[in-house]
Coordinates of N, CA and C in Angstrom, one line a residue:
M10 N 2.6 8.5 1.1 CA 2.0 9.6 0.4 C 2.3 9.4 -1.1
R11 N 1.3 9.7 -1.9 CA 1.5 9.6 -3.4 C 1.0 10.9 -4.0
F12 N 1.8 11.5 -4.9 CA 1.3 12.7 -5.6 C 0.4 12.2 -6.7
D13 N -0.7 13.0 -7.0 CA -1.6 12.6 -8.0 C -0.9 12.6 -9.4
S14 N 0.1 13.4 -9.6 CA 0.8 13.4 -10.9 C 1.5 12.1 -11.1
A15 N 2.0 11.5 -10.0 CA 2.7 10.3 -10.1 C 1.8 9.2 -10.4
R16 N 0.6 9.2 -9.8 CA -0.5 8.2 -10.2 C -0.8 8.3 -11.6
A17 N -1.0 9.6 -12.1 CA -1.4 9.8 -13.5 C -0.3 9.3 -14.4
A18 N 0.9 9.3 -14.0 CA 2.1 8.8 -14.8 C 2.3 7.3 -14.7
G19 N 1.4 6.6 -13.9 CA 1.5 5.2 -13.8 C 2.0 4.6 -12.5
L20 N 2.2 5.4 -11.5 CA 2.7 4.9 -10.2 C 1.6 4.3 -9.4
D21 N 1.4 3.0 -9.6 CA 0.4 2.3 -8.8 C 1.0 1.4 -7.7
E22 N 0.3 0.8 -6.9 CA 0.8 0.1 -5.7 C 1.7 -1.1 -6.2
E23 N 1.3 -1.7 -7.3 CA 2.1 -2.9 -7.8 C 3.5 -2.4 -8.1
R24 N 3.6 -1.2 -8.8 CA 4.9 -0.7 -9.1 C 5.7 -0.2 -7.9
V25 N 5.0 0.4 -6.9 CA 5.6 0.8 -5.7 C 6.2 -0.5 -5.0
G26 N 5.5 -1.6 -5.0 CA 6.0 -2.8 -4.4 C 7.3 -3.3 -5.0
R27 N 7.6 -2.9 -6.2 CA 8.9 -3.3 -6.9 C 10.1 -2.5 -6.4
I28 N 9.8 -1.4 -5.7 CA 10.9 -0.5 -5.2 C 11.4 -1.1 -3.9
A29 N 12.3 -2.1 -4.1 CA 12.9 -2.7 -2.9 C 14.2 -3.2 -3.4
D30 N 14.9 -4.0 -2.6 CA 16.2 -4.6 -3.1 C 16.0 -5.3 -4.4
G31 N 16.8 -5.1 -5.3 CA 16.7 -5.7 -6.6 C 15.8 -4.9 -7.6
Y32 N 15.5 -3.7 -7.3 CA 14.7 -2.9 -8.2 C 15.4 -2.7 -9.5
E33 N 16.7 -2.8 -9.6 CA 17.4 -2.6 -10.9 C 16.8 -3.4 -12.0
T34 N 16.3 -4.6 -11.7 CA 15.8 -5.4 -12.8 C 14.3 -5.3 -13.0
A35 N 13.6 -4.5 -12.1 CA 12.1 -4.4 -12.2 C 11.6 -3.1 -12.8
L36 N 12.5 -2.1 -12.9 CA 12.1 -0.8 -13.2 C 12.8 -0.3 -14.5
E37 N 12.3 0.8 -15.0 CA 12.9 1.5 -16.2 C 14.3 2.1 -15.8
P38 N 15.2 2.2 -16.8 CA 16.5 2.7 -16.5 C 16.5 4.1 -15.8
A39 N 15.6 5.0 -16.3 CA 15.6 6.3 -15.6 C 15.1 6.2 -14.2
Q40 N 14.2 5.4 -13.9 CA 13.7 5.2 -12.5 C 14.8 4.6 -11.7
V41 N 15.6 3.6 -12.2 CA 16.7 3.0 -11.5 C 17.7 4.1 -11.2
A42 N 18.0 5.0 -12.1 CA 19.0 6.1 -11.9 C 18.5 7.0 -10.7
A43 N 17.3 7.3 -10.7 CA 16.7 8.2 -9.7 C 16.8 7.5 -8.3
L44 N 16.5 6.2 -8.3 CA 16.5 5.4 -7.0 C 18.0 5.2 -6.5
K45 N 18.9 5.1 -7.5 CA 20.3 5.0 -7.0 C 20.8 6.3 -6.4
L46 N 20.3 7.5 -6.9 CA 20.6 8.7 -6.3 C 20.0 8.8 -4.9
T47 N 18.7 8.3 -4.8 CA 18.0 8.3 -3.5 C 18.8 7.4 -2.5
D48 N 19.3 6.3 -3.0 CA 20.1 5.4 -2.1 C 21.4 6.1 -1.7
A49 N 22.0 6.9 -2.6 CA 23.2 7.6 -2.2 C 22.9 8.7 -1.2
I50 N 21.7 9.3 -1.3 CA 21.4 10.4 -0.4 C 21.0 9.8 1.0
I51 N 20.3 8.8 1.1 CA 19.9 8.2 2.4 C 20.9 7.3 3.0
G52 N 21.9 6.9 2.2 CA 22.9 6.0 2.8 C 24.0 6.9 3.4
I53 N 25.2 6.4 3.3 CA 26.4 7.1 3.9 C 26.6 8.4 3.1
P54 N 26.6 9.6 3.7 CA 26.6 10.8 3.0 C 27.9 11.0 2.3
R55 N 27.8 10.9 1.0 CA 29.0 11.1 0.1 C 28.4 11.3 -1.4
P56 N 29.2 11.9 -2.2 CA 28.7 12.1 -3.6 C 28.4 10.7 -4.3
P57 N 27.4 10.7 -5.2 CA 27.2 9.4 -5.9 C 28.4 9.0 -6.7
V58 N 28.6 7.7 -6.9 CA 29.7 7.3 -7.8 C 29.5 7.7 -9.2
D59 N 30.6 7.6 -10.0 CA 30.5 8.1 -11.4 C 29.4 7.3 -12.2
E60 N 29.2 6.0 -12.0 CA 28.2 5.2 -12.7 C 26.8 5.8 -12.5
V61 N 26.5 6.2 -11.2 CA 25.2 6.8 -10.9 C 25.1 8.2 -11.6
R62 N 26.1 9.0 -11.5 CA 26.1 10.3 -12.2 C 25.9 10.2 -13.7
Q63 N 26.6 9.3 -14.3 CA 26.4 9.1 -15.7 C 25.0 8.6 -16.1
A64 N 24.4 7.7 -15.3 CA 23.1 7.2 -15.5 C 22.1 8.4 -15.3
L65 N 22.3 9.2 -14.3 CA 21.4 10.4 -14.1 C 21.4 11.3 -15.3
R66 N 22.6 11.6 -15.7 CA 22.8 12.6 -16.8 C 22.2 12.0 -18.1
A67 N 22.2 10.7 -18.3 CA 21.6 10.1 -19.5 C 20.1 10.3 -19.5
H68 N 19.4 10.5 -18.4 CA 18.0 10.5 -18.3 C 17.4 11.9 -17.8
Y69 N 18.2 12.7 -17.2 CA 17.6 13.9 -16.5 C 18.5 15.1 -16.8
S70 N 17.9 16.2 -16.8 CA 18.7 17.5 -16.9 C 19.3 17.8 -15.5
E71 N 20.2 18.7 -15.4 CA 20.8 19.1 -14.1 C 19.7 19.6 -13.2
A72 N 18.7 20.4 -13.7 CA 17.6 20.9 -12.9 C 16.8 19.7 -12.4
E73 N 16.5 18.7 -13.2 CA 15.7 17.6 -12.7 C 16.5 16.8 -11.7
I74 N 17.8 16.6 -11.8 CA 18.6 15.9 -10.8 C 18.5 16.7 -9.5
A75 N 18.7 18.0 -9.6 CA 18.6 18.8 -8.4 C 17.2 18.7 -7.7
E76 N 16.2 18.7 -8.5 CA 14.8 18.5 -8.0 C 14.6 17.2 -7.3
I77 N 15.1 16.1 -7.9 CA 15.0 14.8 -7.3 C 15.8 14.8 -5.9
A78 N 17.0 15.3 -6.0 CA 17.8 15.3 -4.7 C 17.2 16.2 -3.6
M79 N 16.6 17.3 -4.0 CA 16.0 18.2 -3.0 C 14.7 17.5 -2.4
G80 N 14.0 16.9 -3.3 CA 12.8 16.2 -2.8 C 13.1 15.1 -1.8
V81 N 14.1 14.3 -2.2 CA 14.5 13.2 -1.3 C 15.0 13.8 0.0
G82 N 15.8 14.8 -0.1 CA 16.4 15.4 1.1 C 15.3 16.0 2.0
L83 N 14.3 16.6 1.5 CA 13.2 17.2 2.3 C 12.4 16.1 3.0
F84 N 12.1 15.0 2.2 CA 11.3 13.9 2.8 C 12.2 13.2 3.9
L85 N 13.5 13.0 3.6 CA 14.3 12.4 4.6 C 14.4 13.2 5.9
G86 N 14.6 14.5 5.7 CA 14.7 15.4 6.9 C 13.4 15.4 7.7
M87 N 12.3 15.5 7.0 CA 11.0 15.5 7.7 C 10.8 14.2 8.5
S88 N 11.2 13.1 7.9 CA 11.0 11.8 8.6 C 11.8 11.7 9.8
K89 N 13.0 12.3 9.8 CA 13.9 12.2 11.0 C 13.3 13.1 12.1
V90 N 12.8 14.3 11.7 CA 12.2 15.2 12.7 C 11.0 14.5 13.3
L91 N 10.1 13.9 12.5 CA 8.9 13.3 13.1 C 9.3 12.1 14.0
I92 N 10.3 11.3 13.7 CA 10.8 10.3 14.5 C 11.3 10.8 15.8
N93 N 12.1 11.9 15.8 CA 12.7 12.5 17.0 C 11.6 13.1 17.9
L94 N 10.6 13.6 17.3 CA 9.5 14.1 18.1 C 8.5 13.1 18.6
G95 N 8.7 11.9 18.2 CA 7.8 10.8 18.6 C 6.5 10.8 17.9
L96 N 6.5 11.4 16.7 CA 5.3 11.5 15.9 C 5.2 10.6 14.8
E97 N 6.1 9.6 14.8 CA 6.0 8.6 13.7 C 4.8 7.7 13.9
P98 N 3.9 7.7 12.8 CA 2.7 6.8 13.0 C 3.1 5.3 12.9
E99 N 2.3 4.5 13.6 CA 2.5 3.1 13.6 C 2.1 2.5 12.3
D100 N 1.1 3.1 11.7 CA 0.6 2.6 10.4 C 0.4 3.8 9.4
M101 N 0.9 3.6 8.2 CA 0.9 4.7 7.3 C -0.1 4.4 6.2
P102 N -1.3 5.0 6.2 CA -2.2 4.8 5.1 C -1.7 5.5 3.9
I103 N -2.1 5.1 2.7 CA -1.7 5.7 1.5 C -2.6 7.0 1.3
T104 N -2.0 8.1 1.1 CA -2.7 9.4 1.0 C -2.3 9.9 -0.4
L105 N -3.3 10.3 -1.2 CA -3.1 10.9 -2.5 C -3.3 12.4 -2.3
V106 N -2.3 13.1 -2.7 CA -2.3 14.6 -2.6 C -2.0 15.2 -3.9
P107 N -2.5 16.5 -4.1 CA -2.2 17.2 -5.3 C -0.7 17.5 -5.4
T108 N -0.2 17.4 -6.6 CA 1.2 17.7 -6.9 C 1.4 19.3 -6.7
P109 N 2.4 19.7 -6.0 CA 2.6 21.1 -5.9 C 3.0 21.7 -7.2
E110 N 2.6 23.0 -7.4 CA 2.9 23.7 -8.7 C 4.4 24.0 -8.7

């Protein structure tokens, strides 16, 4: 799924393809900080290390950090529910949706 505001901000499929192991050298520092928080949330549950916290604070407000964390948490939770219900699709087409207000 892709939000239309992300597309408008430059998130194309080539950029999405760079979000893999080694993304630290392929993306902007603010994006790297957000993905490191994402890695901390979906990995072993524990607070992010100081390096990640400092990087986040250098690029985002506390409200923005909370919004990123909540978004990741909601998508992670929903994916686990869908998997447990046997509703995980075999193939995921890219769907462009309006960004929520």
